[in-house]
Amino acid sequence: MARSVCLVVWWKNKCLSLSKYLLPGPVHTQLTPRNHQSSTASPAATQKPSEEEDFKLSLITWNVDGLDLEKRPERSRGLVKYLNLHNPDVVFLQELVPPYVQFLKEQLVNYLMIEGGRNGCFTGMLLKKSRVKLVESEMVAYPTTKMRRNLLVVIVNGQKLCLMTSHFESCKENTAERLKQLHVVKRRLKHAPDDVTVVFGGDTNLRDAEVTKVGLPATVCDVWERLGKQEHCRYTWDTSANNNKTFPFVARCRFDRIYLRPAIKRGIPRLAPDHMALVGLEKLDCGRYTSDHWGIYCTFSAE
């Protein structure tokens, strides 16, 4: 749970070569072309299909606040509604709990669920079976975490994609641990094979000063920054607009972030972000939002 101060109840509590997880030999298969788009999906998701459709990727990352029991069944149905609306190829999820995972598996049979844990709250990833084929997954431990946080790494074929999600240590005073966790992600981004595209997204709890202190590799972009720092999708944890939680203060934070390291080898299609929007901004019929975080919907296409 991302929080700017630690008023939060505490129950919410090797740099490997990626090439060994890829299919042997040259990979010529591409992401399976989409055969359906919702008529109510975002403009980026309803563009006319073309020969470049194989070189597109759509993604949602969302901290779903699964530990919050209030109206959780209604909120989980709200999540499914949004996923069906936007029809993403990949979904990064944080703060999952076992009952939430089971519900998603039952409702989203066209997706493969990969879990980043089993107990407490944990991360997960949904891969659309018709578009993304799993090769291997790995959970990378953060050795000094006090909140059982880790990095979920998933390798898929097609465009040779490495997908990563995480929920970094919460609360302002845990800066030192967050910086360690960002260093782990940074090494993965930097040292991935040059023919592999790497996308990281999740609830990072990061403050801008922390990112500046660690620094990102020159080959890596913050997707929000790359797309012009649009104000309407800046804050993903915003207590001035989202009242799922009650605090005696107002906080507007960009805790949820997406980083992209395109393939750098010549001759390999280079993905670039072309659209970003917040999702979950509407209150559900139950009177609550899907989560206390907004989700991020993002699309990528070949340059």
Coordinates of C-alpha atoms in Angstrom, one line a residue:
M1 CA 0.0 0.0 0.0
A2 CA 1.6 3.3 -1.1
R3 CA 1.5 5.9 1.7
S4 CA 3.3 9.2 2.1
V5 CA 3.5 8.9 5.9
C6 CA 3.4 5.8 8.0
L7 CA -0.1 6.3 9.4
V8 CA -1.0 3.2 7.5
V9 CA -1.9 0.1 9.6
W10 CA 0.9 -2.3 9.4
W11 CA -1.2 -5.3 8.4
K12 CA -0.9 -3.8 4.9
N13 CA 2.2 -4.9 5.2
K14 CA 21.7 -12.4 -9.5
C15 CA 21.9 -10.2 -12.1
L16 CA 21.0 -13.2 -14.3
S17 CA 21.4 -13.4 -18.1
L18 CA 17.9 -13.3 -19.4
S19 CA 19.0 -15.1 -22.5
K20 CA 18.8 -18.5 -20.8
Y21 CA 15.0 -18.1 -20.5
L22 CA 14.4 -17.4 -24.2
L23 CA 13.5 -20.0 -26.7
P24 CA 16.6 -21.6 -28.2
G25 CA 17.7 -20.2 -31.6
P26 CA 16.2 -17.2 -33.4
V27 CA 12.7 -16.4 -32.4
H28 CA 10.6 -15.5 -35.4
T29 CA 7.1 -15.7 -33.9
Q30 CA 5.4 -12.4 -33.2
L31 CA 2.7 -11.3 -30.8
T32 CA -0.5 -12.9 -32.1
P33 CA -2.5 -10.2 -33.8
R34 CA -5.5 -8.9 -31.9
N35 CA -8.8 -10.3 -33.3
H36 CA -11.1 -8.2 -31.2
Q37 CA -11.3 -4.7 -29.7
S38 CA -14.0 -3.4 -27.6
S39 CA -16.0 -0.6 -29.2
T40 CA -15.6 1.4 -25.9
A41 CA -11.9 0.9 -25.6
S42 CA -9.5 3.9 -25.6
P43 CA -8.6 5.5 -28.9
A44 CA -5.1 3.8 -28.8
A45 CA -6.8 0.4 -28.5
T46 CA -9.1 1.0 -31.4
Q47 CA -6.7 2.0 -34.1
K48 CA -7.2 0.3 -37.5
P49 CA -5.3 -3.0 -37.6
S50 CA -2.2 -2.9 -39.8
E51 CA 0.9 -4.9 -40.6
E52 CA 2.5 -3.3 -37.6
E53 CA -0.2 -4.6 -35.3
D54 CA 2.2 -7.5 -34.3
F55 CA 4.6 -4.9 -32.9
K56 CA 2.1 -3.3 -30.5
L57 CA 1.7 -4.0 -26.8
S58 CA -0.9 -2.8 -24.3
L59 CA -0.5 -2.9 -20.6
I60 CA -2.2 -2.0 -17.3
T61 CA -0.5 -1.8 -14.0
W62 CA -2.6 -1.4 -10.8
N63 CA -2.3 -1.8 -7.1
V64 CA -5.7 -3.3 -6.4
D65 CA -5.6 -2.9 -2.6
G66 CA -6.7 -6.5 -2.0
L67 CA -6.1 -6.3 1.8
D68 CA -9.0 -3.8 2.1
L69 CA -12.0 -6.0 2.9
E70 CA -14.6 -3.2 2.5
K71 CA -16.7 -3.9 -0.7
R72 CA -13.9 -6.2 -2.0
P73 CA -16.2 -8.4 -4.1
E74 CA -17.7 -5.4 -5.8
R75 CA -14.3 -3.8 -6.3
S76 CA -12.9 -7.0 -7.8
R77 CA -15.8 -7.1 -10.2
G78 CA -14.9 -3.5 -11.0
L79 CA -11.4 -4.5 -11.9
V80 CA -12.7 -7.2 -14.2
K81 CA -14.9 -4.7 -15.9
Y82 CA -12.0 -2.4 -16.6
L83 CA -9.8 -5.2 -17.9
N84 CA -12.6 -6.3 -20.2
L85 CA -13.0 -2.7 -21.4
H86 CA -9.4 -2.0 -22.2
N87 CA -8.5 -5.6 -23.2
P88 CA -4.7 -5.3 -22.4
D89 CA -2.1 -7.8 -23.5
V90 CA -0.4 -7.7 -20.1
V91 CA -1.6 -6.7 -16.6
F92 CA 0.7 -6.0 -13.7
L93 CA -1.0 -6.3 -10.3
Q94 CA 0.1 -5.4 -6.8
E95 CA -1.5 -6.1 -3.4
L96 CA -3.2 -9.3 -4.5
V97 CA -4.5 -11.8 -1.9
P98 CA -5.5 -15.4 -2.5
P99 CA -9.3 -14.9 -2.7
Y100 CA -8.8 -12.1 -5.2
V101 CA -6.5 -14.2 -7.3
Q102 CA -9.0 -17.1 -7.4
F103 CA -11.8 -14.7 -8.5
L104 CA -9.6 -13.3 -11.3
K105 CA -8.7 -16.8 -12.5
E106 CA -12.4 -17.7 -12.7
Q107 CA -13.5 -14.5 -14.5
L108 CA -10.6 -14.0 -16.8
V109 CA -10.1 -17.4 -18.5
N110 CA -8.5 -15.8 -21.5
Y111 CA -5.6 -14.7 -19.3
L112 CA -2.8 -16.8 -17.7
M113 CA -2.2 -15.7 -14.1
I114 CA 1.3 -15.7 -12.7
E115 CA 1.6 -15.2 -9.0
G116 CA 4.5 -13.5 -7.2
G117 CA 3.6 -15.1 -3.9
R118 CA 1.1 -17.2 -2.0
N119 CA 0.6 -15.7 1.4
G120 CA -0.3 -12.3 2.7
C121 CA -0.4 -9.8 -0.2
F122 CA 1.8 -10.1 -3.3
T123 CA 2.2 -9.2 -6.9
G124 CA 0.9 -11.0 -10.0
M125 CA 0.8 -10.8 -13.7
L126 CA -1.9 -11.6 -16.3
L127 CA -0.9 -12.6 -19.8
K128 CA -3.5 -12.7 -22.6
K129 CA -3.2 -16.2 -23.9
S130 CA -4.0 -15.2 -27.5
R131 CA -1.2 -12.5 -27.6
V132 CA 1.6 -13.4 -25.2
K133 CA 3.2 -16.8 -24.6
L134 CA 5.0 -17.6 -21.4
V135 CA 8.5 -18.9 -21.5
E136 CA 9.6 -18.6 -17.9
S137 CA 8.9 -16.7 -14.6
E138 CA 11.1 -16.0 -11.6
M139 CA 10.6 -14.4 -8.2
V140 CA 13.6 -12.3 -7.2
A141 CA 13.9 -11.7 -3.4
Y142 CA 14.8 -8.4 -1.9
P143 CA 17.2 -9.6 0.9
T144 CA 16.5 -6.8 3.4
T145 CA 12.8 -6.2 2.9
K146 CA 10.7 -6.0 6.0
M147 CA 7.4 -6.2 4.1
R148 CA 8.0 -9.4 2.1
R149 CA 8.4 -7.5 -1.2
N150 CA 10.0 -9.0 -4.3
L151 CA 10.4 -8.6 -8.0
L152 CA 8.4 -10.8 -10.4
V153 CA 10.2 -11.4 -13.7
V154 CA 8.4 -13.0 -16.6
I155 CA 10.0 -13.9 -20.0
V156 CA 7.7 -14.2 -23.0
N157 CA 8.4 -14.9 -26.6
G158 CA 7.1 -13.1 -29.6
Q159 CA 9.1 -9.8 -29.5
K160 CA 11.5 -11.2 -26.9
L161 CA 9.9 -9.4 -24.0
C162 CA 11.0 -9.3 -20.3
L163 CA 8.1 -8.1 -18.1
M164 CA 8.7 -7.1 -14.5
T165 CA 6.5 -5.9 -11.7
S166 CA 7.1 -5.1 -8.1
H167 CA 5.6 -3.4 -5.0
F168 CA 8.5 -1.5 -3.4
E169 CA 8.7 -0.9 0.4
S170 CA 6.0 1.5 1.7
C171 CA 6.2 4.6 3.9
K172 CA 8.4 7.6 3.7
E173 CA 10.9 6.4 6.3
N174 CA 11.8 3.3 4.3
T175 CA 13.7 5.3 1.7
A176 CA 16.9 3.2 2.1
E177 CA 15.2 -0.1 1.4
R178 CA 13.3 1.4 -1.6
L179 CA 16.6 2.6 -3.0
K180 CA 18.0 -0.9 -2.7
Q181 CA 15.0 -2.3 -4.5
L182 CA 15.3 0.2 -7.3
H183 CA 18.9 -0.7 -7.7
V184 CA 17.8 -4.4 -8.3
V185 CA 15.4 -3.3 -11.0
K186 CA 18.0 -0.9 -12.5
R187 CA 20.5 -3.8 -12.9
R188 CA 17.9 -5.9 -14.6
L189 CA 17.0 -3.1 -17.0
K190 CA 20.6 -2.3 -17.8
H191 CA 22.0 -5.8 -18.2
A192 CA 19.2 -7.4 -20.2
P193 CA 20.4 -8.9 -23.6
D194 CA 20.4 -6.2 -26.3
D195 CA 17.8 -8.0 -28.4
V196 CA 15.3 -8.0 -25.5
T197 CA 12.7 -5.4 -24.7
V198 CA 12.2 -4.9 -21.0
V199 CA 9.1 -3.3 -19.4
F200 CA 8.9 -2.7 -15.6
G201 CA 5.8 -1.4 -13.9
G202 CA 4.3 -1.4 -10.5
D203 CA 3.6 0.5 -7.2
T204 CA 7.1 1.8 -6.6
N205 CA 6.3 4.2 -3.7
L206 CA 9.1 6.2 -5.2
R207 CA 9.7 9.9 -4.7
D208 CA 11.3 11.8 -7.5
A209 CA 14.4 12.6 -5.3
E210 CA 14.9 8.9 -4.7
V211 CA 15.0 8.2 -8.5
T212 CA 17.4 11.0 -9.0
K213 CA 19.7 9.6 -6.3
V214 CA 19.8 6.1 -7.9
G215 CA 19.6 7.3 -11.5
L216 CA 18.2 5.3 -14.5
P217 CA 20.4 3.9 -17.3
A218 CA 20.5 6.1 -20.4
T219 CA 18.7 3.4 -22.4
V220 CA 15.7 3.4 -20.0
C221 CA 12.8 5.9 -20.0
D222 CA 10.1 6.7 -17.6
V223 CA 7.0 6.4 -19.7
W224 CA 5.1 9.2 -18.1
E225 CA 8.1 11.6 -18.7
R226 CA 8.6 10.3 -22.3
L227 CA 5.0 11.1 -23.2
G228 CA 5.4 14.7 -22.0
K229 CA 4.6 14.6 -18.3
Q230 CA 0.9 15.0 -18.9
E231 CA -0.7 16.4 -15.7
H232 CA -4.0 14.4 -16.1
C233 CA -2.1 11.1 -15.5
R234 CA 0.5 12.3 -13.1
Y235 CA -0.8 11.3 -9.7
T236 CA -1.8 7.7 -9.1
W237 CA -2.4 7.9 -5.4
D238 CA -4.5 11.0 -4.8
T239 CA -6.4 11.4 -1.6
S240 CA -7.9 14.6 -2.9
A241 CA -9.9 12.7 -5.5
N242 CA -10.1 9.1 -4.1
N243 CA -11.8 8.7 -0.8
N244 CA -11.4 4.9 -0.4
K245 CA -9.1 5.7 2.5
T246 CA -9.6 8.5 5.1
F247 CA -6.5 10.5 6.1
P248 CA -6.2 13.7 8.0
F249 CA -4.1 15.1 5.2
V250 CA -4.1 15.4 1.4
A251 CA -1.5 13.5 -0.6
R252 CA -1.0 13.5 -4.3
C253 CA 1.8 11.1 -5.3
R254 CA 3.2 9.4 -8.5
F255 CA 3.9 6.1 -6.8
D256 CA 2.9 3.9 -9.7
R257 CA 5.4 4.1 -12.6
I258 CA 6.4 2.3 -15.8
Y259 CA 9.9 2.0 -17.1
L260 CA 10.9 0.9 -20.6
R261 CA 14.2 -0.4 -21.9
P262 CA 13.7 -1.0 -25.7
A263 CA 15.8 -3.6 -27.5
I264 CA 19.0 -1.9 -28.6
K265 CA 20.3 -4.4 -31.1
R266 CA 20.1 -3.3 -34.7
G267 CA 17.4 -4.9 -36.8
I268 CA 15.2 -5.6 -33.7
P269 CA 11.9 -3.7 -33.6
R270 CA 12.1 -0.9 -30.9
L271 CA 9.0 -0.4 -28.8
A272 CA 8.1 3.1 -27.8
P273 CA 5.2 4.4 -25.6
D274 CA 2.4 6.2 -27.6
H275 CA -0.5 6.5 -25.1
M276 CA -1.0 6.6 -21.4
A277 CA -4.1 7.2 -19.2
L278 CA -5.3 6.6 -15.7
V279 CA -8.1 4.0 -15.2
G280 CA -10.5 3.4 -12.3
L281 CA -11.4 7.0 -11.9
E282 CA -15.2 6.3 -11.7
K283 CA -16.9 5.3 -8.5
L284 CA -18.6 1.9 -8.6
D285 CA -22.2 1.4 -7.8
C286 CA -21.2 0.3 -4.3
G287 CA -19.9 3.8 -3.6
R288 CA -16.2 3.0 -3.7
Y289 CA -13.5 3.0 -6.2
T290 CA -11.9 -0.2 -7.5
S291 CA -8.8 0.7 -5.5
D292 CA -7.3 3.5 -3.5
H293 CA -4.8 3.7 -6.4
W294 CA -5.6 4.6 -10.0
G295 CA -4.4 2.1 -12.5
I296 CA -2.2 3.1 -15.5
Y297 CA -3.2 2.0 -19.0
C298 CA -0.4 2.3 -21.5
T299 CA 0.2 1.3 -25.1
F300 CA 3.5 0.8 -27.0
S301 CA 4.2 0.4 -30.7
A302 CA 7.3 0.0 -32.9
E303 CA 9.2 3.2 -33.8

